[in-house]
C-alpha cells in the first residue's frame, strides 16, 4: 500500500490525471468529483500541490497572470500517474473484498410455502 | 468590500516565511481571491485559521531545523559542561545552582531539539499543518513542564533531606510530571496518527495513536534524564535536517519558473 497517499493528494492527482489545471480549477474539479464533499481548502490544496511537486508527482507547466491574479498550472507526472494507479488498484481491491464479504453474508431470502401463503 | 478584521488575506499571508511568500505568495493570494469572487463570500474564520496554521507550519523547514538543532546541541553541551565542571572536583558537592543550570539548559536543549524534530517530521511524512503546529507548541510546553518537574523533585529531595516540610513547588512534582507526560502525548499524537494511517478503522487508529504517543512521551522523558542523551538526539535531528535540505531534492521540476514561461494573458480584460 502506498502509505504516503493522503486523501487530498489522491483527489488532486485524480483531478490532474484528466488534464493540466490551475489551482482553482483543481479545487473546482475535486468539488465535482466528491459531490461537494471536498476535503480541500485553498491552504490544503496549496500545501498538497507543493508536496506533490517536491516529490515529483506533479509539475508546474505554466505561470501566468489572469485578470490580475497570478496562476500556476500543474500537470501530473509519470510518477504521479503510477502512484495514483497503485492507489486506485488498492481501493478497488478493498472495495471488492468488502462487496464479496457483504455478498457472502447476505441473508437467504425468506422461504415461503404454499401453505403459508395460501 | 474590505475584509473583516483578521480575515485579510494580505495580512494573513505574513504568517508564512518571507522566502515562501516570495515564491508562492502571489499564487496563493490569487487562489484566495478567485475563491472569494466565485463564492461571493469573504474568507471564513476557519479559512483564516487554516492560513495561520499553514503559514506557521511552513516555518518548520529542514533549514530551520538545522538551526534549531544546532542551538539545541549547543544548549546540551552547555548543560553537560556545567555538570562536568561541578563534578570535576571530587571534594566538592554539586550545588543547587549547578543543578538548576543543568536542568534548565537540558530543558532548553530538549525543547529546541523537539522543534527541529517537528521540522524534520514535516518533511518526512504528510502531517497536517495544524498537526505540526500543535506538535511544536505541545512539545515546548511538555519540556517546560518536565523541566519544572525535575527542579521540583530536586527541591523536594533537598527539603526532605533537611527534614523540613515540602514547599508548594516541591509538592507540585506529581502534577508537573503528569502535565509533562500529558502534553508530550498531545505533541506526539499527530505524528503517530499519520504513521498509523494505514489502519482503516478510525477509532482504532486514534486509540493506537494516543497509546503510542503516551508510551513515546514516557520513554522520551525518561531518556532525557540520561546525561548526553539530549545532545545525541539534537545531533541526530541535525544530521536528518541537513540531509533533507540538500539542494538536489529541491531542484525545479520544470523550466517553467523562468520568465519565458510567464505569460501575461489578455484574459485580464475579459
mmCIF file of C-alpha atoms in Angstrom:
data_model
loop_
_atom_site.group_PDB
_atom_site.id
_atom_site.type_symbol
_atom_site.label_atom_id
_atom_site.label_comp_id
_atom_site.label_asym_id
_atom_site.label_seq_id
_atom_site.Cartn_x
_atom_site.Cartn_y
_atom_site.Cartn_z
ATOM 1 C CA UNK A 1 0.000 0.000 0.000
ATOM 2 C CA UNK A 2 1.443 3.421 -0.904
ATOM 3 C CA UNK A 3 1.382 4.848 2.588
ATOM 4 C CA UNK A 4 2.114 8.399 1.571
ATOM 5 C CA UNK A 5 -1.090 8.872 -0.429
ATOM 6 C CA UNK A 6 -3.250 11.127 1.670
ATOM 7 C CA UNK A 7 -6.853 11.861 0.725
ATOM 8 C CA UNK A 8 -6.054 15.406 -0.516
ATOM 9 C CA UNK A 9 -3.154 14.031 -2.602
ATOM 10 C CA UNK A 10 -5.434 11.355 -4.054
ATOM 11 C CA UNK A 11 -8.032 13.880 -5.165
ATOM 12 C CA UNK A 12 -5.515 16.377 -6.524
ATOM 13 C CA UNK A 13 -3.818 13.671 -8.612
ATOM 14 C CA UNK A 14 -7.223 12.422 -9.789
ATOM 15 C CA UNK A 15 -8.179 15.922 -10.943
ATOM 16 C CA UNK A 16 -4.852 16.383 -12.726
ATOM 17 C CA UNK A 17 -4.878 12.926 -14.346
ATOM 18 C CA UNK A 18 -7.526 14.186 -16.789
ATOM 19 C CA UNK A 19 -5.812 17.360 -17.894
ATOM 20 C CA UNK A 20 -3.430 20.038 -16.604
ATOM 21 C CA UNK A 21 -5.251 22.527 -14.397
ATOM 22 C CA UNK A 22 -4.501 25.655 -12.427
ATOM 23 C CA UNK A 23 -5.033 25.655 -8.659
ATOM 24 C CA UNK A 24 -8.586 26.929 -8.529
ATOM 25 C CA UNK A 25 -9.644 24.592 -11.365
ATOM 26 C CA UNK A 26 -8.240 21.669 -9.330
ATOM 27 C CA UNK A 27 -10.318 22.832 -6.378
ATOM 28 C CA UNK A 28 -13.449 23.028 -8.555
ATOM 29 C CA UNK A 29 -12.866 19.623 -10.146
ATOM 30 C CA UNK A 30 -12.328 17.946 -6.774
ATOM 31 C CA UNK A 31 -15.539 19.564 -5.559
ATOM 32 C CA UNK A 32 -17.353 17.973 -8.537
ATOM 33 C CA UNK A 33 -15.664 14.595 -8.157
ATOM 34 C CA UNK A 34 -16.514 14.375 -4.477
ATOM 35 C CA UNK A 35 -20.073 15.583 -4.877
ATOM 36 C CA UNK A 36 -19.449 18.671 -2.770
ATOM 37 C CA UNK A 37 -17.637 16.734 -0.037
ATOM 38 C CA UNK A 38 -14.185 18.007 -0.955
ATOM 39 C CA UNK A 39 -11.559 17.602 1.765
ATOM 40 C CA UNK A 40 -9.647 20.575 0.341
ATOM 41 C CA UNK A 41 -9.376 24.166 1.456
ATOM 42 C CA UNK A 42 -7.240 26.566 -0.551
ATOM 43 C CA UNK A 43 -4.480 26.177 2.043
ATOM 44 C CA UNK A 44 -4.651 22.374 2.000
ATOM 45 C CA UNK A 45 -4.706 22.353 -1.787
ATOM 46 C CA UNK A 46 -1.639 24.542 -1.983
ATOM 47 C CA UNK A 47 0.257 22.544 0.635
ATOM 48 C CA UNK A 48 -0.673 19.318 -1.191
ATOM 49 C CA UNK A 49 0.427 20.657 -4.568
ATOM 50 C CA UNK A 50 3.691 21.847 -3.053
ATOM 51 C CA UNK A 51 4.407 18.417 -1.526
ATOM 52 C CA UNK A 52 3.418 16.567 -4.697
ATOM 53 C CA UNK A 53 5.654 18.854 -6.737
ATOM 54 C CA UNK A 54 8.545 18.283 -4.352
ATOM 55 C CA UNK A 55 8.002 14.518 -4.582
ATOM 56 C CA UNK A 56 7.975 14.688 -8.384
ATOM 57 C CA UNK A 57 4.339 13.648 -8.757
ATOM 58 C CA UNK A 58 3.144 16.888 -10.309
ATOM 59 C CA UNK A 59 4.986 19.643 -12.142
ATOM 60 C CA UNK A 60 4.318 23.242 -12.952
ATOM 61 C CA UNK A 61 3.668 23.666 -16.658
ATOM 62 C CA UNK A 62 3.000 27.386 -16.777
ATOM 63 C CA UNK A 63 2.620 30.527 -14.751
ATOM 64 C CA UNK A 64 0.514 33.355 -15.967
ATOM 65 C CA UNK A 65 -1.400 36.384 -14.822
ATOM 66 C CA UNK A 66 -5.117 36.166 -15.462
ATOM 67 C CA UNK A 67 -7.460 39.005 -14.546
ATOM 68 C CA UNK A 68 -4.709 40.438 -12.372
ATOM 69 C CA UNK A 69 -4.236 37.170 -10.471
ATOM 70 C CA UNK A 70 -1.127 35.020 -10.541
ATOM 71 C CA UNK A 71 -1.967 31.499 -11.690
ATOM 72 C CA UNK A 72 0.162 28.386 -11.733
ATOM 73 C CA UNK A 73 -0.917 25.451 -13.872
ATOM 74 C CA UNK A 74 0.050 21.929 -12.825
ATOM 75 C CA UNK A 75 0.248 18.623 -14.654
ATOM 76 C CA UNK A 76 0.614 15.104 -13.325
ATOM 77 C CA UNK A 77 3.971 13.378 -13.979
ATOM 78 C CA UNK A 78 4.614 9.742 -14.887
ATOM 79 C CA UNK A 79 5.485 9.085 -11.230
ATOM 80 C CA UNK A 80 2.236 10.730 -10.203
ATOM 81 C CA UNK A 81 0.229 8.557 -12.611
ATOM 82 C CA UNK A 82 1.919 5.434 -11.294
ATOM 83 C CA UNK A 83 1.226 6.398 -7.689
ATOM 84 C CA UNK A 84 -2.411 7.200 -8.475
ATOM 85 C CA UNK A 85 -2.799 3.945 -10.398
ATOM 86 C CA UNK A 86 -1.421 1.956 -7.436
ATOM 87 C CA UNK A 87 -3.748 3.754 -5.060
ATOM 88 C CA UNK A 88 -6.740 3.172 -7.359
ATOM 89 C CA UNK A 89 -5.872 -0.555 -7.554
ATOM 90 C CA UNK A 90 -5.632 -0.693 -3.779
ATOM 91 C CA UNK A 91 -9.017 0.991 -3.360
ATOM 92 C CA UNK A 92 -10.621 -1.317 -5.925
ATOM 93 C CA UNK A 93 -9.198 -4.354 -4.117
ATOM 94 C CA UNK A 94 -10.570 -3.106 -0.811
ATOM 95 C CA UNK A 95 -13.985 -2.355 -2.295
ATOM 96 C CA UNK A 96 -14.086 -5.803 -3.954
ATOM 97 C CA UNK A 97 -13.198 -7.509 -0.681
ATOM 98 C CA UNK A 98 -15.938 -5.586 1.113
ATOM 99 C CA UNK A 99 -18.506 -6.379 -1.585
ATOM 100 C CA UNK A 100 -17.590 -10.082 -1.595
ATOM 101 C CA UNK A 101 -17.912 -10.181 2.160
ATOM 102 C CA UNK A 102 -21.311 -8.491 2.008
ATOM 103 C CA UNK A 103 -22.470 -10.929 -0.666
ATOM 104 C CA UNK A 104 -21.361 -13.965 1.356
ATOM 105 C CA UNK A 105 -23.111 -12.674 4.462
ATOM 106 C CA UNK A 106 -26.362 -11.742 2.698
ATOM 107 C CA UNK A 107 -29.265 -13.380 4.460
ATOM 108 C CA UNK A 108 -31.067 -16.032 2.388
ATOM 109 C CA UNK A 109 -34.396 -14.889 1.005
ATOM 110 C CA UNK A 110 -37.307 -15.814 3.272
ATOM 111 C CA UNK A 111 -38.772 -19.139 2.197
ATOM 112 C CA UNK A 112 -42.458 -19.039 1.704
ATOM 113 C CA UNK A 113 -44.534 -22.143 1.433
ATOM 114 C CA UNK A 114 -47.691 -22.612 -0.487
ATOM 115 C CA UNK A 115 -49.360 -23.499 2.745
ATOM 116 C CA UNK A 116 -48.342 -20.252 4.448
ATOM 117 C CA UNK A 117 -49.283 -18.030 1.589
ATOM 118 C CA UNK A 118 -52.361 -19.876 0.519
ATOM 119 C CA UNK B 1 -15.717 45.416 0.348
ATOM 120 C CA UNK B 2 -12.861 45.362 2.825
ATOM 121 C CA UNK B 3 -12.389 42.088 4.698
ATOM 122 C CA UNK B 4 -13.291 41.784 8.353
ATOM 123 C CA UNK B 5 -10.525 42.148 10.926
ATOM 124 C CA UNK B 6 -8.334 39.062 10.986
ATOM 125 C CA UNK B 7 -9.507 37.828 7.590
ATOM 126 C CA UNK B 8 -7.491 39.990 5.235
ATOM 127 C CA UNK B 9 -5.547 37.543 3.014
ATOM 128 C CA UNK B 10 -2.685 40.026 2.541
ATOM 129 C CA UNK B 11 -2.197 40.280 6.289
ATOM 130 C CA UNK B 12 -2.699 36.563 6.874
ATOM 131 C CA UNK B 13 -0.008 35.825 4.307
ATOM 132 C CA UNK B 14 2.520 37.310 6.720
ATOM 133 C CA UNK B 15 2.262 34.124 8.770
ATOM 134 C CA UNK B 16 4.278 32.443 6.010
ATOM 135 C CA UNK B 17 8.066 32.850 5.881
ATOM 136 C CA UNK B 18 9.414 35.620 3.665
ATOM 137 C CA UNK B 19 11.108 33.239 1.195
ATOM 138 C CA UNK B 20 7.921 31.215 0.794
ATOM 139 C CA UNK B 21 5.903 34.401 0.215
ATOM 140 C CA UNK B 22 8.324 35.472 -2.497
ATOM 141 C CA UNK B 23 7.922 32.147 -4.360
ATOM 142 C CA UNK B 24 4.263 31.344 -3.771
ATOM 143 C CA UNK B 25 2.568 34.344 -2.152
ATOM 144 C CA UNK B 26 1.009 35.868 -5.271
ATOM 145 C CA UNK B 27 -0.300 32.498 -6.490
ATOM 146 C CA UNK B 28 -1.885 31.736 -3.108
ATOM 147 C CA UNK B 29 -3.414 35.212 -2.951
ATOM 148 C CA UNK B 30 -4.742 34.707 -6.486
ATOM 149 C CA UNK B 31 -6.362 31.427 -5.429
ATOM 150 C CA UNK B 32 -7.955 33.021 -2.370
ATOM 151 C CA UNK B 33 -9.148 35.998 -4.406
ATOM 152 C CA UNK B 34 -10.667 33.696 -7.015
ATOM 153 C CA UNK B 35 -12.477 31.771 -4.302
ATOM 154 C CA UNK B 36 -13.827 34.927 -2.668
ATOM 155 C CA UNK B 37 -15.049 36.249 -6.008
ATOM 156 C CA UNK B 38 -16.505 32.895 -7.072
ATOM 157 C CA UNK B 39 -18.402 32.211 -3.857
ATOM 158 C CA UNK B 40 -19.260 35.839 -3.085
ATOM 159 C CA UNK B 41 -18.155 35.267 0.497
ATOM 160 C CA UNK B 42 -15.111 36.578 2.299
ATOM 161 C CA UNK B 43 -12.702 34.174 3.953
ATOM 162 C CA UNK B 44 -14.325 32.236 6.747
ATOM 163 C CA UNK B 45 -12.981 32.151 10.279
ATOM 164 C CA UNK B 46 -11.809 28.576 9.611
ATOM 165 C CA UNK B 47 -10.042 29.638 6.389
ATOM 166 C CA UNK B 48 -8.234 32.398 8.279
ATOM 167 C CA UNK B 49 -7.055 29.967 10.967
ATOM 168 C CA UNK B 50 -6.038 27.475 8.323
ATOM 169 C CA UNK B 51 -3.856 30.164 6.714
ATOM 170 C CA UNK B 52 -2.277 30.964 10.079
ATOM 171 C CA UNK B 53 -1.589 27.290 10.800
ATOM 172 C CA UNK B 54 -0.151 26.598 7.327
ATOM 173 C CA UNK B 55 1.968 29.758 7.497
ATOM 174 C CA UNK B 56 3.314 28.873 10.946
ATOM 175 C CA UNK B 57 3.952 25.249 9.918
ATOM 176 C CA UNK B 58 5.769 26.391 6.806
ATOM 177 C CA UNK B 59 8.367 27.954 9.084
ATOM 178 C CA UNK B 60 9.360 24.454 10.244
ATOM 179 C CA UNK B 61 11.545 23.605 7.267
ATOM 180 C CA UNK B 62 14.669 21.413 7.298
ATOM 181 C CA UNK B 63 16.764 24.591 7.012
ATOM 182 C CA UNK B 64 15.152 25.999 10.169
ATOM 183 C CA UNK B 65 15.509 22.543 11.719
ATOM 184 C CA UNK B 66 19.294 22.690 11.246
ATOM 185 C CA UNK B 67 19.477 25.998 13.128
ATOM 186 C CA UNK B 68 17.164 24.789 15.902
ATOM 187 C CA UNK B 69 19.069 21.516 16.301
ATOM 188 C CA UNK B 70 22.412 23.381 16.364
ATOM 189 C CA UNK B 71 21.084 25.665 19.107
ATOM 190 C CA UNK B 72 19.742 22.611 20.945
ATOM 191 C CA UNK B 73 23.090 20.832 20.701
ATOM 192 C CA UNK B 74 24.855 23.951 21.997
ATOM 193 C CA UNK B 75 22.485 24.158 24.984
ATOM 194 C CA UNK B 76 23.014 20.438 25.669
ATOM 195 C CA UNK B 77 26.798 20.884 25.584
ATOM 196 C CA UNK B 78 26.496 23.865 27.957
ATOM 197 C CA UNK B 79 24.392 21.780 30.357
ATOM 198 C CA UNK B 80 26.870 18.913 30.261
ATOM 199 C CA UNK B 81 29.766 21.345 30.789
ATOM 200 C CA UNK B 82 28.161 22.814 33.909
ATOM 201 C CA UNK B 83 27.646 19.285 35.259
ATOM 202 C CA UNK B 84 31.175 18.157 34.343
ATOM 203 C CA UNK B 85 32.809 21.220 35.918
ATOM 204 C CA UNK B 86 30.851 20.770 39.138
ATOM 205 C CA UNK B 87 31.804 17.073 39.270
ATOM 206 C CA UNK B 88 35.452 17.688 38.378
ATOM 207 C CA UNK B 89 36.483 18.395 41.946
ATOM 208 C CA UNK B 90 35.922 15.167 43.908
ATOM 209 C CA UNK B 91 35.894 17.093 47.192
ATOM 210 C CA UNK B 92 33.153 19.456 46.058
ATOM 211 C CA UNK B 93 29.444 18.649 46.087
ATOM 212 C CA UNK B 94 27.067 19.580 43.296
ATOM 213 C CA UNK B 95 25.339 22.731 44.495
ATOM 214 C CA UNK B 96 21.802 23.940 43.880
ATOM 215 C CA UNK B 97 22.929 26.485 41.291
ATOM 216 C CA UNK B 98 24.670 23.801 39.206
ATOM 217 C CA UNK B 99 21.612 21.555 39.371
ATOM 218 C CA UNK B 100 19.314 24.393 38.321
ATOM 219 C CA UNK B 101 21.559 25.393 35.409
ATOM 220 C CA UNK B 102 21.994 21.807 34.224
ATOM 221 C CA UNK B 103 18.255 21.133 34.349
ATOM 222 C CA UNK B 104 17.341 24.452 32.693
ATOM 223 C CA UNK B 105 19.886 24.039 29.906
ATOM 224 C CA UNK B 106 18.734 20.463 29.317
ATOM 225 C CA UNK B 107 15.138 21.713 29.171
ATOM 226 C CA UNK B 108 16.067 24.359 26.595
ATOM 227 C CA UNK B 109 18.052 21.796 24.606
ATOM 228 C CA UNK B 110 15.228 19.251 24.515
ATOM 229 C CA UNK B 111 12.712 21.936 23.500
ATOM 230 C CA UNK B 112 14.900 23.153 20.644
ATOM 231 C CA UNK B 113 15.661 19.583 19.522
ATOM 232 C CA UNK B 114 11.922 18.818 19.564
ATOM 233 C CA UNK B 115 11.136 21.860 17.412
ATOM 234 C CA UNK B 116 13.851 20.744 14.995
ATOM 235 C CA UNK B 117 12.308 17.259 15.039
ATOM 236 C CA UNK B 118 8.950 18.784 14.057
ATOM 237 C CA UNK B 119 10.671 20.388 11.052
ATOM 238 C CA UNK B 120 12.171 17.020 10.098
ATOM 239 C CA UNK B 121 8.907 15.134 10.612
ATOM 240 C CA UNK B 122 7.046 17.698 8.468
ATOM 241 C CA UNK B 123 9.454 16.989 5.673
ATOM 242 C CA UNK B 124 9.321 13.211 6.030
ATOM 243 C CA UNK B 125 5.622 12.450 6.494
ATOM 244 C CA UNK B 126 2.423 14.188 5.372
ATOM 245 C CA UNK B 127 1.492 15.607 8.777
ATOM 246 C CA UNK B 128 -1.137 18.353 8.531
ATOM 247 C CA UNK B 129 -0.158 21.959 9.210
ATOM 248 C CA UNK B 130 -2.386 22.236 12.313
ATOM 249 C CA UNK B 131 -0.916 18.902 13.482
ATOM 250 C CA UNK B 132 2.644 20.212 13.100
ATOM 251 C CA UNK B 133 1.843 23.456 14.915
ATOM 252 C CA UNK B 134 0.110 21.535 17.713
ATOM 253 C CA UNK B 135 3.084 19.160 17.979
ATOM 254 C CA UNK B 136 5.528 22.071 18.223
ATOM 255 C CA UNK B 137 3.505 24.005 20.799
ATOM 256 C CA UNK B 138 2.701 20.962 22.944
ATOM 257 C CA UNK B 139 6.296 19.665 22.807
ATOM 258 C CA UNK B 140 7.628 23.007 24.048
ATOM 259 C CA UNK B 141 5.053 23.083 26.849
ATOM 260 C CA UNK B 142 5.792 19.423 27.693
ATOM 261 C CA UNK B 143 9.515 20.043 28.116
ATOM 262 C CA UNK B 144 8.782 23.159 30.180
ATOM 263 C CA UNK B 145 6.599 21.041 32.482
ATOM 264 C CA UNK B 146 9.229 18.278 32.570
ATOM 265 C CA UNK B 147 11.943 20.806 33.456
ATOM 266 C CA UNK B 148 9.773 22.224 36.232
ATOM 267 C CA UNK B 149 9.092 18.660 37.432
ATOM 268 C CA UNK B 150 12.828 17.900 37.575
ATOM 269 C CA UNK B 151 13.509 21.094 39.531
ATOM 270 C CA UNK B 152 10.536 20.396 41.794
ATOM 271 C CA UNK B 153 11.857 16.897 42.552
ATOM 272 C CA UNK B 154 15.323 18.320 43.268
ATOM 273 C CA UNK B 155 13.922 20.936 45.664
ATOM 274 C CA UNK B 156 11.735 18.312 47.346
ATOM 275 C CA UNK B 157 14.707 15.966 47.717
ATOM 276 C CA UNK B 158 16.762 18.689 49.425
ATOM 277 C CA UNK B 159 13.863 19.628 51.701
ATOM 278 C CA UNK B 160 13.251 16.011 52.699
ATOM 279 C CA UNK B 161 16.991 15.623 53.324
ATOM 280 C CA UNK B 162 16.953 18.692 55.573
ATOM 281 C CA UNK B 163 13.853 17.368 57.302
ATOM 282 C CA UNK B 164 11.788 20.464 56.538
ATOM 283 C CA UNK B 165 8.188 20.487 55.276
ATOM 284 C CA UNK B 166 7.783 20.347 51.492
ATOM 285 C CA UNK B 167 7.173 23.693 49.801
ATOM 286 C CA UNK B 168 4.301 24.150 47.364
ATOM 287 C CA UNK B 169 6.692 23.882 44.421
ATOM 288 C CA UNK B 170 8.192 20.649 45.725
ATOM 289 C CA UNK B 171 4.732 19.213 46.400
ATOM 290 C CA UNK B 172 3.708 20.007 42.817
ATOM 291 C CA UNK B 173 6.080 17.341 41.433
ATOM 292 C CA UNK B 174 3.407 14.696 40.647
ATOM 293 C CA UNK B 175 1.163 17.265 38.953
ATOM 294 C CA UNK B 176 4.066 18.640 36.899
ATOM 295 C CA UNK B 177 5.111 15.117 35.909
ATOM 296 C CA UNK B 178 1.593 14.223 34.791
ATOM 297 C CA UNK B 179 1.340 17.540 32.899
ATOM 298 C CA UNK B 180 4.633 16.811 31.135
ATOM 299 C CA UNK B 181 3.586 13.300 30.110
ATOM 300 C CA UNK B 182 0.132 14.542 29.060
ATOM 301 C CA UNK B 183 1.486 17.389 26.948
ATOM 302 C CA UNK B 184 4.080 15.055 25.461
ATOM 303 C CA UNK B 185 1.264 12.709 24.472
ATOM 304 C CA UNK B 186 -0.581 15.610 22.838
ATOM 305 C CA UNK B 187 2.599 16.551 20.957
ATOM 306 C CA UNK B 188 3.271 13.055 19.662
ATOM 307 C CA UNK B 189 -0.294 12.051 18.768
ATOM 308 C CA UNK B 190 -0.448 13.989 15.445
ATOM 309 C CA UNK B 191 2.749 12.183 14.414
ATOM 310 C CA UNK B 192 1.699 8.671 15.469
ATOM 311 C CA UNK B 193 -1.716 9.211 13.835
ATOM 312 C CA UNK B 194 -0.006 9.848 10.493
ATOM 313 C CA UNK B 195 2.323 6.877 10.948
ATOM 314 C CA UNK B 196 -0.693 4.635 11.608
ATOM 315 C CA UNK B 197 -2.798 5.963 8.730
ATOM 316 C CA UNK B 198 -2.808 2.546 7.093
ATOM 317 C CA UNK B 199 -5.282 1.358 9.750
ATOM 318 C CA UNK B 200 -8.711 1.744 8.218
ATOM 319 C CA UNK B 201 -10.701 1.844 11.464
ATOM 320 C CA UNK B 202 -10.689 5.473 12.620
ATOM 321 C CA UNK B 203 -11.373 4.816 16.327
ATOM 322 C CA UNK B 204 -8.790 2.003 16.331
ATOM 323 C CA UNK B 205 -6.218 4.207 14.627
ATOM 324 C CA UNK B 206 -6.685 7.065 17.096
ATOM 325 C CA UNK B 207 -6.670 4.732 20.081
ATOM 326 C CA UNK B 208 -3.370 3.210 18.958
ATOM 327 C CA UNK B 209 -2.022 6.663 18.065
ATOM 328 C CA UNK B 210 -2.735 8.006 21.570
ATOM 329 C CA UNK B 211 -1.360 4.840 23.211
ATOM 330 C CA UNK B 212 1.807 5.036 21.100
ATOM 331 C CA UNK B 213 2.174 8.738 21.863
ATOM 332 C CA UNK B 214 1.756 8.118 25.598
ATOM 333 C CA UNK B 215 4.423 5.424 25.513
ATOM 334 C CA UNK B 216 6.684 7.661 23.421
ATOM 335 C CA UNK B 217 6.187 10.541 25.829
ATOM 336 C CA UNK B 218 7.222 8.439 28.835
ATOM 337 C CA UNK B 219 10.212 6.928 27.007
ATOM 338 C CA UNK B 220 11.454 10.312 25.753
ATOM 339 C CA UNK B 221 11.012 11.892 29.184
ATOM 340 C CA UNK B 222 12.953 9.090 30.854
ATOM 341 C CA UNK B 223 15.660 9.149 28.166
ATOM 342 C CA UNK B 224 16.165 12.884 28.662
ATOM 343 C CA UNK B 225 17.357 12.138 32.218
ATOM 344 C CA UNK B 226 20.423 10.303 30.881
ATOM 345 C CA UNK B 227 23.429 12.619 30.563
ATOM 346 C CA UNK B 228 24.271 13.182 26.920
ATOM 347 C CA UNK B 229 21.004 11.745 25.574
ATOM 348 C CA UNK B 230 19.726 15.184 24.676
ATOM 349 C CA UNK B 231 22.955 16.036 22.852
ATOM 350 C CA UNK B 232 22.750 12.758 20.953
ATOM 351 C CA UNK B 233 19.129 13.471 19.956
ATOM 352 C CA UNK B 234 19.947 17.030 18.849
ATOM 353 C CA UNK B 235 22.854 15.801 16.713
ATOM 354 C CA UNK B 236 20.668 13.069 15.201
ATOM 355 C CA UNK B 237 17.965 15.554 14.264
ATOM 356 C CA UNK B 238 20.633 17.944 12.976
ATOM 357 C CA UNK B 239 22.012 15.299 10.613
ATOM 358 C CA UNK B 240 18.474 14.383 9.474
ATOM 359 C CA UNK B 241 17.566 18.014 8.743
ATOM 360 C CA UNK B 242 20.884 18.632 6.977
ATOM 361 C CA UNK B 243 20.309 15.627 4.711
ATOM 362 C CA UNK B 244 16.726 16.637 3.954
ATOM 363 C CA UNK B 245 17.676 20.191 3.000
ATOM 364 C CA UNK B 246 20.213 19.072 0.388
ATOM 365 C CA UNK B 247 19.622 21.170 -2.735
ATOM 366 C CA UNK B 248 19.204 18.281 -5.222
ATOM 367 C CA UNK B 249 15.839 17.461 -3.669
ATOM 368 C CA UNK B 250 14.625 20.984 -4.288
ATOM 369 C CA UNK B 251 15.523 21.134 -7.966
ATOM 370 C CA UNK B 252 12.746 22.689 -10.011
ATOM 371 C CA UNK B 253 10.679 20.061 -11.786
ATOM 372 C CA UNK B 254 10.192 22.223 -14.819
ATOM 373 C CA UNK B 255 11.825 25.089 -16.557
ATOM 374 C CA UNK B 256 8.533 26.877 -16.353
ATOM 375 C CA UNK B 257 9.589 29.022 -13.427
ATOM 376 C CA UNK B 258 11.684 31.145 -15.775
ATOM 377 C CA UNK B 259 10.488 34.404 -17.276
ATOM 378 C CA UNK B 260 9.923 32.712 -20.655
ATOM 379 C CA UNK B 261 7.085 30.680 -19.242
ATOM 380 C CA UNK B 262 5.301 33.586 -17.673
ATOM 381 C CA UNK B 263 2.540 34.844 -19.844
ATOM 382 C CA UNK B 264 0.542 37.917 -19.168
ATOM 383 C CA UNK B 265 -2.619 36.885 -20.904
ATOM 384 C CA UNK B 266 -5.142 39.095 -22.441
ATOM 385 C CA UNK B 267 -7.812 37.483 -20.302
ATOM 386 C CA UNK B 268 -7.475 40.313 -17.841
ATOM 387 C CA UNK B 269 -9.814 42.325 -19.933
ATOM 388 C CA UNK B 270 -12.332 39.518 -20.373
#
